[in-house]
PDB file of C-alpha atoms in Angstrom:
ATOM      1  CA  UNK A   1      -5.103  -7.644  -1.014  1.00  0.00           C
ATOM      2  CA  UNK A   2      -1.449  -6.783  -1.121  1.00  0.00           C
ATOM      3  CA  UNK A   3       0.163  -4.049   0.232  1.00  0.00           C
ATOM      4  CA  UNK A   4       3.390  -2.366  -0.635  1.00  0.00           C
ATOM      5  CA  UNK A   5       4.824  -0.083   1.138  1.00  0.00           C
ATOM      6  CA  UNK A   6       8.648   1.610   0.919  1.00  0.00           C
ATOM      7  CA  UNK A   7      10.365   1.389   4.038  1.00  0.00           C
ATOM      8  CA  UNK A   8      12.004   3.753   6.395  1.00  0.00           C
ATOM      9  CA  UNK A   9      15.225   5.348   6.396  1.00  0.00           C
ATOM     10  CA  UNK A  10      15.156   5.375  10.150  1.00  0.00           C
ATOM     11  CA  UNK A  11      14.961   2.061  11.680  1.00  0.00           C
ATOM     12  CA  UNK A  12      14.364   0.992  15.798  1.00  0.00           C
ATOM     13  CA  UNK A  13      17.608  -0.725  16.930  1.00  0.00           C
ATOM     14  CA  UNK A  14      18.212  -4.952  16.461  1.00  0.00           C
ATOM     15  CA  UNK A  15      16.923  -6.440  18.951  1.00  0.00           C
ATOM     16  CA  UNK A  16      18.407  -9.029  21.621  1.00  0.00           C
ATOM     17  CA  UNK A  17      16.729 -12.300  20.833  1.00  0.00           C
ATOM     18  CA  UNK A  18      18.125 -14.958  18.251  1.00  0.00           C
ATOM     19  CA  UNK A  19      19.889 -13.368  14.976  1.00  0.00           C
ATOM     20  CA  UNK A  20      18.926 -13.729  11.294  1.00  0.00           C
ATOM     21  CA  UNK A  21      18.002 -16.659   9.801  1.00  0.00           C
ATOM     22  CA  UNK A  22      17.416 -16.047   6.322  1.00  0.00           C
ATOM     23  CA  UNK A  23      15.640 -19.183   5.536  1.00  0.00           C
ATOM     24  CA  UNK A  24      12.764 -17.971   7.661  1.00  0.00           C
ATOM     25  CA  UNK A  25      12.095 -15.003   5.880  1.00  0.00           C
ATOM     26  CA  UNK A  26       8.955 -14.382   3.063  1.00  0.00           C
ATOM     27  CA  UNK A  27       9.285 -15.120  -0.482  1.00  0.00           C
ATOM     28  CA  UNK A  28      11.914 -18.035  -0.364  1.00  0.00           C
ATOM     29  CA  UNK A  29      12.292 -17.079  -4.332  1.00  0.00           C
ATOM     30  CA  UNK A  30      14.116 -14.001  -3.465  1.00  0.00           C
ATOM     31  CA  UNK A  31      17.109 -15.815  -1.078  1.00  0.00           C
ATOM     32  CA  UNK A  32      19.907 -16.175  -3.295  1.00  0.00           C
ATOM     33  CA  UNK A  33      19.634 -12.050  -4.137  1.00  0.00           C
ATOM     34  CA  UNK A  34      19.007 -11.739  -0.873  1.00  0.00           C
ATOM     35  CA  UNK A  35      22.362 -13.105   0.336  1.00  0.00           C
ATOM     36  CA  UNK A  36      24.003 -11.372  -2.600  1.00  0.00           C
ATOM     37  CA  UNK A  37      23.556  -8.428  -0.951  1.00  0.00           C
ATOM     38  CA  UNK A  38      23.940  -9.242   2.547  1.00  0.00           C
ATOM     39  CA  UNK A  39      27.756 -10.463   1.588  1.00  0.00           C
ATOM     40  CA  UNK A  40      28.790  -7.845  -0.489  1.00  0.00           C
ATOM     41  CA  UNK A  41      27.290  -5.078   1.840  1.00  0.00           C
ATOM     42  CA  UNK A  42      28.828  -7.021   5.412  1.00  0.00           C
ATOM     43  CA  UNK A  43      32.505  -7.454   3.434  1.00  0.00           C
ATOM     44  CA  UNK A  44      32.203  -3.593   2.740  1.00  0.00           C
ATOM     45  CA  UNK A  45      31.568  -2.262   5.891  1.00  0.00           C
ATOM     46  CA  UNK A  46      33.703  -4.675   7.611  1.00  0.00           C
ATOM     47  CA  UNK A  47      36.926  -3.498   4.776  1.00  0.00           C
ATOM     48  CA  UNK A  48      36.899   0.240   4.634  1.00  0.00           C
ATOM     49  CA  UNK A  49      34.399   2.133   6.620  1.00  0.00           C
ATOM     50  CA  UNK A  50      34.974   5.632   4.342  1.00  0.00           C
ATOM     51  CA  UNK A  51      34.314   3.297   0.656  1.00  0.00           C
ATOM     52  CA  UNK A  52      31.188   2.421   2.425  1.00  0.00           C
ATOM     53  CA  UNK A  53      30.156   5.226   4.077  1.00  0.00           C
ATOM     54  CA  UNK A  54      30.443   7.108   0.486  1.00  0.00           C
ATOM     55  CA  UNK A  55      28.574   4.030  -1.356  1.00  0.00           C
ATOM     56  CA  UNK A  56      25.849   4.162   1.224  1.00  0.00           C
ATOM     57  CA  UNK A  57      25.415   8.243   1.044  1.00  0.00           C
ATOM     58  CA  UNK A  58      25.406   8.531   4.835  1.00  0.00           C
ATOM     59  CA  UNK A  59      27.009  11.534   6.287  1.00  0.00           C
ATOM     60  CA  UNK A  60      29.871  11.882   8.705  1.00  0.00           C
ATOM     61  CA  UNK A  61      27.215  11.314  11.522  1.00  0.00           C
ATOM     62  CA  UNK A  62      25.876   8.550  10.581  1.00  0.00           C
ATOM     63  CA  UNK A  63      29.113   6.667  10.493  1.00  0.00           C
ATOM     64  CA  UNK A  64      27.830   4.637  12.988  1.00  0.00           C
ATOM     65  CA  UNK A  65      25.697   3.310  10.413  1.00  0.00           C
ATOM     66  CA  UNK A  66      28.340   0.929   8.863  1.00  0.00           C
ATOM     67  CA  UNK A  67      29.285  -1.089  12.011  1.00  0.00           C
ATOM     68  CA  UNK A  68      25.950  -1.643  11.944  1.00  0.00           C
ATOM     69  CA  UNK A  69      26.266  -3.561   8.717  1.00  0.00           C
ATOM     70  CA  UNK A  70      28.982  -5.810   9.683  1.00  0.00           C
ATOM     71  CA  UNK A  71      26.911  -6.940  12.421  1.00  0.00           C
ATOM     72  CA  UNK A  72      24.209  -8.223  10.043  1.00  0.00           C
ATOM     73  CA  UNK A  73      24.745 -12.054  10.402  1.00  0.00           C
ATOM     74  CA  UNK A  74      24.794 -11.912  14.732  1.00  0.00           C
ATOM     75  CA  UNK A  75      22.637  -8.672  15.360  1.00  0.00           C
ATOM     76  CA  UNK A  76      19.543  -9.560  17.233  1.00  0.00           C
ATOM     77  CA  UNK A  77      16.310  -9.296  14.818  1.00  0.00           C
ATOM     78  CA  UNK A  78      13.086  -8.583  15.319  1.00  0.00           C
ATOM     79  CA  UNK A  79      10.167  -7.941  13.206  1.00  0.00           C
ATOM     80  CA  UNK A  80      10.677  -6.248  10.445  1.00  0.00           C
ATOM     81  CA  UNK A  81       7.288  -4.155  11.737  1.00  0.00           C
ATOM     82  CA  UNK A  82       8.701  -2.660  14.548  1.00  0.00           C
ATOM     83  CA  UNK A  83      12.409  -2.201  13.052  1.00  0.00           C
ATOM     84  CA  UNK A  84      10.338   0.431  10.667  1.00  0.00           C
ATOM     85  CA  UNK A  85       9.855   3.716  12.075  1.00  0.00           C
ATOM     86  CA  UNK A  86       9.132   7.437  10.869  1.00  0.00           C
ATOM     87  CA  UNK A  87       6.527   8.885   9.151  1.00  0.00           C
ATOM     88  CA  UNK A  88       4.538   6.441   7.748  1.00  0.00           C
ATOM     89  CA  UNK A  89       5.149   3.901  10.086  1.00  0.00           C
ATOM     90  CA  UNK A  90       4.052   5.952  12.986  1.00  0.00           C
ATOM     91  CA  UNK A  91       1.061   6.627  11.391  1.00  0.00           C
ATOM     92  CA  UNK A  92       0.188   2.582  10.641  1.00  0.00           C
ATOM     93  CA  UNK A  93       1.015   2.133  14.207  1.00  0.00           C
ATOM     94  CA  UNK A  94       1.137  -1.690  13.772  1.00  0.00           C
ATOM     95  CA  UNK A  95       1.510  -2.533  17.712  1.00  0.00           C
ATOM     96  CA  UNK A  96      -1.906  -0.856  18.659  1.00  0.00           C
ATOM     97  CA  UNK A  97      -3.858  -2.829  15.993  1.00  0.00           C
ATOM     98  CA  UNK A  98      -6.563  -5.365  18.020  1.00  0.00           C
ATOM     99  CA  UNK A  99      -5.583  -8.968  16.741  1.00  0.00           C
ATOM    100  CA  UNK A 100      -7.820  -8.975  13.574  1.00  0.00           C
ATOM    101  CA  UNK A 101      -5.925  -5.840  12.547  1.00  0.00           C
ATOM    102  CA  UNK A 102      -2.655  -7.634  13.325  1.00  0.00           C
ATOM    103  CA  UNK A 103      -3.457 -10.482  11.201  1.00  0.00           C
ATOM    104  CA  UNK A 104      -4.519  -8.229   8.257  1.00  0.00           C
ATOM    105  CA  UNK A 105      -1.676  -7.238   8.133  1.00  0.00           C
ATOM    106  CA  UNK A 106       0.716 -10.104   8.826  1.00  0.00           C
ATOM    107  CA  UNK A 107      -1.130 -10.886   5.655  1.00  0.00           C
ATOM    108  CA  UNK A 108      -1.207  -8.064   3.546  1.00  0.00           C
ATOM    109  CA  UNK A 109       1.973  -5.814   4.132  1.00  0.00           C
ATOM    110  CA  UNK A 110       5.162  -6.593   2.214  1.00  0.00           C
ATOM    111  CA  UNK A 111       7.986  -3.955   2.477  1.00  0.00           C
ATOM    112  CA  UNK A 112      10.292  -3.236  -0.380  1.00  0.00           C
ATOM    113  CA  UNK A 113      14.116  -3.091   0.854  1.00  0.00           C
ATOM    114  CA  UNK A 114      17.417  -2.421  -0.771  1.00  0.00           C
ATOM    115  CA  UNK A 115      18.940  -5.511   1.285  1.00  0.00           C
ATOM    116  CA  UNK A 116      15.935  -8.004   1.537  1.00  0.00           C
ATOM    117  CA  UNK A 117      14.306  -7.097  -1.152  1.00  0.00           C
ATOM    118  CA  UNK A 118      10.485  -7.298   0.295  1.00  0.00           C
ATOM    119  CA  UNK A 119       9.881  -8.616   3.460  1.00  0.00           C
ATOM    120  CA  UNK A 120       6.377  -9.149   5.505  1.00  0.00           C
ATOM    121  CA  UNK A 121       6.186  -7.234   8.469  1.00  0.00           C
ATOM    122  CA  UNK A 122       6.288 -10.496  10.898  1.00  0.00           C
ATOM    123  CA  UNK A 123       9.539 -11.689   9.488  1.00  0.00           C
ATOM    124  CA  UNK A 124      12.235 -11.049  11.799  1.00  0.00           C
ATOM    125  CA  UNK A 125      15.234  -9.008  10.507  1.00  0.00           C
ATOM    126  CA  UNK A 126      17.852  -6.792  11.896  1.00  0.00           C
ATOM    127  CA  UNK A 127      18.299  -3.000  11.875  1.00  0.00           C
ATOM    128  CA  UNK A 128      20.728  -2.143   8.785  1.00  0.00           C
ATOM    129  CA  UNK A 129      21.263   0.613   6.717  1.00  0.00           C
ATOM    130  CA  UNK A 130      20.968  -0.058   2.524  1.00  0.00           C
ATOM    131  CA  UNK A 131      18.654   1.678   0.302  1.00  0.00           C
ATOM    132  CA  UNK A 132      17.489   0.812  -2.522  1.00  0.00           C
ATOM    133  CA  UNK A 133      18.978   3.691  -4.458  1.00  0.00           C
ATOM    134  CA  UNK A 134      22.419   2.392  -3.548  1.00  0.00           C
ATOM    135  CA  UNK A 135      25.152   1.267  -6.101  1.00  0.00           C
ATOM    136  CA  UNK A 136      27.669  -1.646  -4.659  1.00  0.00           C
ATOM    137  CA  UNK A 137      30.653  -2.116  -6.388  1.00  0.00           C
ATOM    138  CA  UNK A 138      29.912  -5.284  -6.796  1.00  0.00           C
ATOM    139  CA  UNK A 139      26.338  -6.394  -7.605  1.00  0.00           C
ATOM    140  CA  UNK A 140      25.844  -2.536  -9.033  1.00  0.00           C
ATOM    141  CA  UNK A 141      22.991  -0.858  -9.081  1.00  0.00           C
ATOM    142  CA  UNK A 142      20.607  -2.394  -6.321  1.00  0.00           C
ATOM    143  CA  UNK A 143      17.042  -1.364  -8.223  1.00  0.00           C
ATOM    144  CA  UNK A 144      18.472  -3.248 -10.843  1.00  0.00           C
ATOM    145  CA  UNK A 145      19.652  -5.877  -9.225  1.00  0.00           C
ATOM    146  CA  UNK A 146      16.298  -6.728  -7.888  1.00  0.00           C
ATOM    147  CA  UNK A 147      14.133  -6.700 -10.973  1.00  0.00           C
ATOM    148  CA  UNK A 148      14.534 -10.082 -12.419  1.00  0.00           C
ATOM    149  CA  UNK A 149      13.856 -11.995  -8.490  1.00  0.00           C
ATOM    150  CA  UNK A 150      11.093  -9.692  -8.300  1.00  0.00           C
ATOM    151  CA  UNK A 151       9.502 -10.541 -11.410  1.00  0.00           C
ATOM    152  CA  UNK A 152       9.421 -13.850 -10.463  1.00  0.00           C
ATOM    153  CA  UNK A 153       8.036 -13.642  -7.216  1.00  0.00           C
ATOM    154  CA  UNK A 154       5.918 -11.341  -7.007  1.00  0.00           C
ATOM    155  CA  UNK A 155       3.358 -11.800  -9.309  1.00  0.00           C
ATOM    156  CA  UNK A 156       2.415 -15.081  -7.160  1.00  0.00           C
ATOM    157  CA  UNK A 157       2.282 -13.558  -3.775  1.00  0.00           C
ATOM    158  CA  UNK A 158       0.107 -10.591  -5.711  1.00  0.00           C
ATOM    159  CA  UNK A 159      -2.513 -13.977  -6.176  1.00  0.00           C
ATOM    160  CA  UNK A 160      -5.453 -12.946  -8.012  1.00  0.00           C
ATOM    161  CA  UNK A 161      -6.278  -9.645  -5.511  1.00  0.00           C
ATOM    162  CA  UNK A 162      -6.074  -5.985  -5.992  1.00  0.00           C
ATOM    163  CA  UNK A 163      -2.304  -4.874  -4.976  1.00  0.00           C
ATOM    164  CA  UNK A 164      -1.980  -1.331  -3.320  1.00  0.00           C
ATOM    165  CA  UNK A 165       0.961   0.673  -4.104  1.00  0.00           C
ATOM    166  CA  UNK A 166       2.233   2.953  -2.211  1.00  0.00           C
ATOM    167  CA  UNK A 167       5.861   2.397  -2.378  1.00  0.00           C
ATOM    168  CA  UNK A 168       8.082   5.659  -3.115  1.00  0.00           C
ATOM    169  CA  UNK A 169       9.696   5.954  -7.088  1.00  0.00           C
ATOM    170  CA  UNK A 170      12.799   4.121  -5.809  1.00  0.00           C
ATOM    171  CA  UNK A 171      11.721   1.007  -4.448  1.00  0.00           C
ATOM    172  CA  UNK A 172       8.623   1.070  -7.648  1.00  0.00           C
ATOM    173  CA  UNK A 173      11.526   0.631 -10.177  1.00  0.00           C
ATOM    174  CA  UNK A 174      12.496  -2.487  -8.786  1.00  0.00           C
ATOM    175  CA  UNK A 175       9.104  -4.104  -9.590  1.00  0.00           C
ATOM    176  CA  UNK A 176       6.528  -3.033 -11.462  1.00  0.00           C
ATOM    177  CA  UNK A 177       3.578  -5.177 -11.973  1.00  0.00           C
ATOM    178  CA  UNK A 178       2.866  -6.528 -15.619  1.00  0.00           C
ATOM    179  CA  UNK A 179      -0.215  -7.412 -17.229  1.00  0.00           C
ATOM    180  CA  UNK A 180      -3.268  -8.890 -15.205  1.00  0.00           C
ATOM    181  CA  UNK A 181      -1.928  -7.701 -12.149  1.00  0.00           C
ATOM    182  CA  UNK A 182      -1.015  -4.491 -13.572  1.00  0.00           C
ATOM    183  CA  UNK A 183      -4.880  -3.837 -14.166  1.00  0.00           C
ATOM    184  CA  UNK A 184      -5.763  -4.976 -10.818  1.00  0.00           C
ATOM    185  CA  UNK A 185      -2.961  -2.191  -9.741  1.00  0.00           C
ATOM    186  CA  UNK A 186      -3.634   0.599  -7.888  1.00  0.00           C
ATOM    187  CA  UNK A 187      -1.242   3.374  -7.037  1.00  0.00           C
ATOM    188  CA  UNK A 188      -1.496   6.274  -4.765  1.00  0.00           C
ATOM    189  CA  UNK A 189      -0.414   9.808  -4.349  1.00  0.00           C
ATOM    190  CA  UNK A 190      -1.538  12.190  -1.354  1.00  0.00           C
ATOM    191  CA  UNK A 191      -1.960  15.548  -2.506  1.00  0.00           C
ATOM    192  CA  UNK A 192      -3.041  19.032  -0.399  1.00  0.00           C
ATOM    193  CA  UNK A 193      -5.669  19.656  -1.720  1.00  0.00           C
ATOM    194  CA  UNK A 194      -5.503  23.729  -1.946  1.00  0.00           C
ATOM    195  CA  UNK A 195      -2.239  22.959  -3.913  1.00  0.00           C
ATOM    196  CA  UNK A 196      -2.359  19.912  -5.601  1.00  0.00           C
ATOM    197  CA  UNK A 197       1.081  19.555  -4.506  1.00  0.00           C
ATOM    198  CA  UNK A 198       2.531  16.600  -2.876  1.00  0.00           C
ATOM    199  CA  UNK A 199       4.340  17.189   0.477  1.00  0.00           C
ATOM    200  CA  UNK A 200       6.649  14.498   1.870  1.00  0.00           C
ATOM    201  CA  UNK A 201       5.848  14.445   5.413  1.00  0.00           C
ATOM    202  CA  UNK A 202       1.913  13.995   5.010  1.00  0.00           C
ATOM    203  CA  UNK A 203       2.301  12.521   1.979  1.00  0.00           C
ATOM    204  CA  UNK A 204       3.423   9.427   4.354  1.00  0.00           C
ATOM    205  CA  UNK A 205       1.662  10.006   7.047  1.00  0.00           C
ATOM    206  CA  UNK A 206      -1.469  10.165   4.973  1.00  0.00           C
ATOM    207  CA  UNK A 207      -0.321   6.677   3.313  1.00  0.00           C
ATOM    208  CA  UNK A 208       0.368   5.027   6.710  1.00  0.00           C
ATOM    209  CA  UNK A 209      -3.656   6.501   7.673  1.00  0.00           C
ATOM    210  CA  UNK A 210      -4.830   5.030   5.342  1.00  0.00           C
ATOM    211  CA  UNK A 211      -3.458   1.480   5.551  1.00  0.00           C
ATOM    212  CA  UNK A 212      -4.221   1.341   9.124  1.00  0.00           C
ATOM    213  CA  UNK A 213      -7.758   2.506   7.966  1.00  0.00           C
ATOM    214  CA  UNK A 214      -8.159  -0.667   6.192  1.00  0.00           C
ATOM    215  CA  UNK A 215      -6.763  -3.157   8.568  1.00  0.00           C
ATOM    216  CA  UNK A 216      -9.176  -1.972  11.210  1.00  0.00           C
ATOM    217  CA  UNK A 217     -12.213  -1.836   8.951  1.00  0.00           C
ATOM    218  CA  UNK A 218     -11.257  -5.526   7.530  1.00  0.00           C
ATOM    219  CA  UNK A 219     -11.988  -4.013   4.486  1.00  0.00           C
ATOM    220  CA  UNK A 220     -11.077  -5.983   1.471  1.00  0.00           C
ATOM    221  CA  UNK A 221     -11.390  -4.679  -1.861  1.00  0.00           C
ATOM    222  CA  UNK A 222     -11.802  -7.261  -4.903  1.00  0.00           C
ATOM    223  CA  UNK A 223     -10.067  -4.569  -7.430  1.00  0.00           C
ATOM    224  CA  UNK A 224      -9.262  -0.971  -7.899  1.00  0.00           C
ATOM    225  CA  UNK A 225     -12.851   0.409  -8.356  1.00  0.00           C
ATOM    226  CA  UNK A 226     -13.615  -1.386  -5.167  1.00  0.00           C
ATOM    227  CA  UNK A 227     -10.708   0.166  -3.286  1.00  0.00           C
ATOM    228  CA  UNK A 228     -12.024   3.509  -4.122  1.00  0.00           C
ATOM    229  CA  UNK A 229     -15.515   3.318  -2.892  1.00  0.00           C
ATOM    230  CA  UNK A 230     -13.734   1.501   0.504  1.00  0.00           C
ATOM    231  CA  UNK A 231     -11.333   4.256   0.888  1.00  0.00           C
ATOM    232  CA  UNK A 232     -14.518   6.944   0.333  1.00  0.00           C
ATOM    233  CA  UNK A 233     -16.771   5.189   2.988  1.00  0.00           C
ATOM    234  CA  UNK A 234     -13.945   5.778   5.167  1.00  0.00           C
ATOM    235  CA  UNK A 235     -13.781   9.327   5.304  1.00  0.00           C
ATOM    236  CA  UNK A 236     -11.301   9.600   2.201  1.00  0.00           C
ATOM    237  CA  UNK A 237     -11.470  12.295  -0.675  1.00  0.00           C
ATOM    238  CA  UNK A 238     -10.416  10.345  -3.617  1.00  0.00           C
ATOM    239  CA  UNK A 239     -10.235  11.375  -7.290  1.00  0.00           C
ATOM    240  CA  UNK A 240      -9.732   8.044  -9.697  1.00  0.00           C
ATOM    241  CA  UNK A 241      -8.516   7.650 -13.315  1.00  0.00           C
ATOM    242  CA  UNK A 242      -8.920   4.352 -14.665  1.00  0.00           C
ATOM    243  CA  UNK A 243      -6.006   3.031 -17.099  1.00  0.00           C
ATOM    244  CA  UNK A 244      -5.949   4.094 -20.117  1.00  0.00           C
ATOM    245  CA  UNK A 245      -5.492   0.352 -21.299  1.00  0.00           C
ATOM    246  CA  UNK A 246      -5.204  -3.364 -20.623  1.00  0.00           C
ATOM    247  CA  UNK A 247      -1.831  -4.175 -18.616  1.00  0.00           C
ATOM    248  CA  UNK A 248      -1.820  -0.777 -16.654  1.00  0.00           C
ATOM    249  CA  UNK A 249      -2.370   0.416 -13.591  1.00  0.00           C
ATOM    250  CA  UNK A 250      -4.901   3.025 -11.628  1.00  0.00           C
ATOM    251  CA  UNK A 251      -3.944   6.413 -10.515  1.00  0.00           C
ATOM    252  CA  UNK A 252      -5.852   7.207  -7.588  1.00  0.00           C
ATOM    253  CA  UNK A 253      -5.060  10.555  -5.998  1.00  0.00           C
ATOM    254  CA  UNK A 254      -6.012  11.089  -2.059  1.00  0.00           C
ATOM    255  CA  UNK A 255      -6.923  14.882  -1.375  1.00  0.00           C
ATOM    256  CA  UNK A 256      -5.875  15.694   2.064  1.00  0.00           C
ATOM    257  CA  UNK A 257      -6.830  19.518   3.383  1.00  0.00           C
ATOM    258  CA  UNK A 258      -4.491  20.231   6.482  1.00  0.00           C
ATOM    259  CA  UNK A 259      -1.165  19.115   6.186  1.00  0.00           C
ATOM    260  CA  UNK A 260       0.147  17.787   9.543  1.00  0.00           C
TER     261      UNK A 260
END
């Protein structure tokens, strides 16, 4: 099973141990877009501090945002699990799996960024600030910009499992899954349930419930139709609608009562 998940806009502070080393991280394919973006987005920050504070959509307090960027390359790093925070992220709550959890999801997770493109949660990266909804002058649009490495990684690491979407509209656009892994594709929406509406904050929080759900149950669904029945025998009301054709994904719809 593969997991992806969006990450946060938040993110814990670098760490003090060794700095980046880019070879290290997951998905070796996706290096050279990787540092792509990593030099365009340090030479910006480091250049004009206004350009990039406007590129990067941050307000006037989060100007302390773009010296974080130049310090990409000799930040400490850490992994990319705990850099993660907010919402969803306090909801997987990643350090107070046992160490089967842990392993799950060492295994499983892969988080979609604007700067590394996906990453697993034990690779070790610093605290930055680049979304994927960002435009640099250079490289352009970063959703685009990500597609074709994508395409050619991804479908490998998806192997011949189910692969559990639950990344936000952003970070989808920069890959969506084609063909047989399409079908064995299942993505997810949290809805309150009196309203059918979907509300941000337990929208997320429900998302990172539910992942943590399966790491501890060591549940592992072959498909879609599997992941359904494992998310029901865990306490989850879920309504299902199977694709409409070959190459597509599942819609599965979580119905969540209180929000909080």
């Amino acid at each position: 099973m593969l997991v992806l998940l969006p990450p946060s806009e938040g993110k814990a502070p670098s760490g003090r141990g060794a700095p980046l080393k880019p070879e290290s991280l997951s998905l070796p394919g996706l290096a050279g877009a990787r540092q792509a973006v990593l030099d365009e987005l340090v030479e910006l920050c480091a250049a004009d501090e206004e350009k990039a504070r406007e590129v990067l959509g941050l307000s006037e307090g989060l100007r302390g945002e773009v010296a974080k960027n130049t310090e990409l390359r000799t930040a400490g790093a850490r992994p990319a699990g705990e850099i993660y925070t907010g919402v969803l992220y306090d909801a997987l709550d990643l350090a107070s799996l046992d160490t089967a959890g842990k392993r799950r999801a060492a295994r499983s997770l892969l988080v979609f960024s604007g700067l590394w493109g996906a990453v697993r949660v034990t690779d070790r990266i610093p605290s930055y600030r680049c979304s994927m909804g960002v435009k640099l002058p250079g490289l352009g649009a970063l959703g685009s910009h990500w597609r074709a490495p994508m395409a050619a990684v991804l479908p490998e690491a998806a192997g011949s499992g189910l692969v559990l979407d639950l990344r936000s509209s952003a970070y989808a656009a920069a890959w969506r899954p084609r063909g047989g892994v399409a079908g064995r594709t299942a993505s997810v929406r949290v809805l309150h349930a009196p309203t059918r509406k979907v509300v941000s904050h337990f929208n997320k929080a429900t998302k990172g419930r539910i992942v943590r759900s399966l790491m501890e149950s060591g549940a592992v669904p072959s498909g879609p139709a599997e992941l359904v029945v494992a998310l029901r025998d865990l306490g989850y009301v879920v309504e299902a609608a199977a694709p409409g054709g070959a190459g597509k994904a599942w819609m599965l719809d979580v119905l969540v009562d209180e929000v909080h």
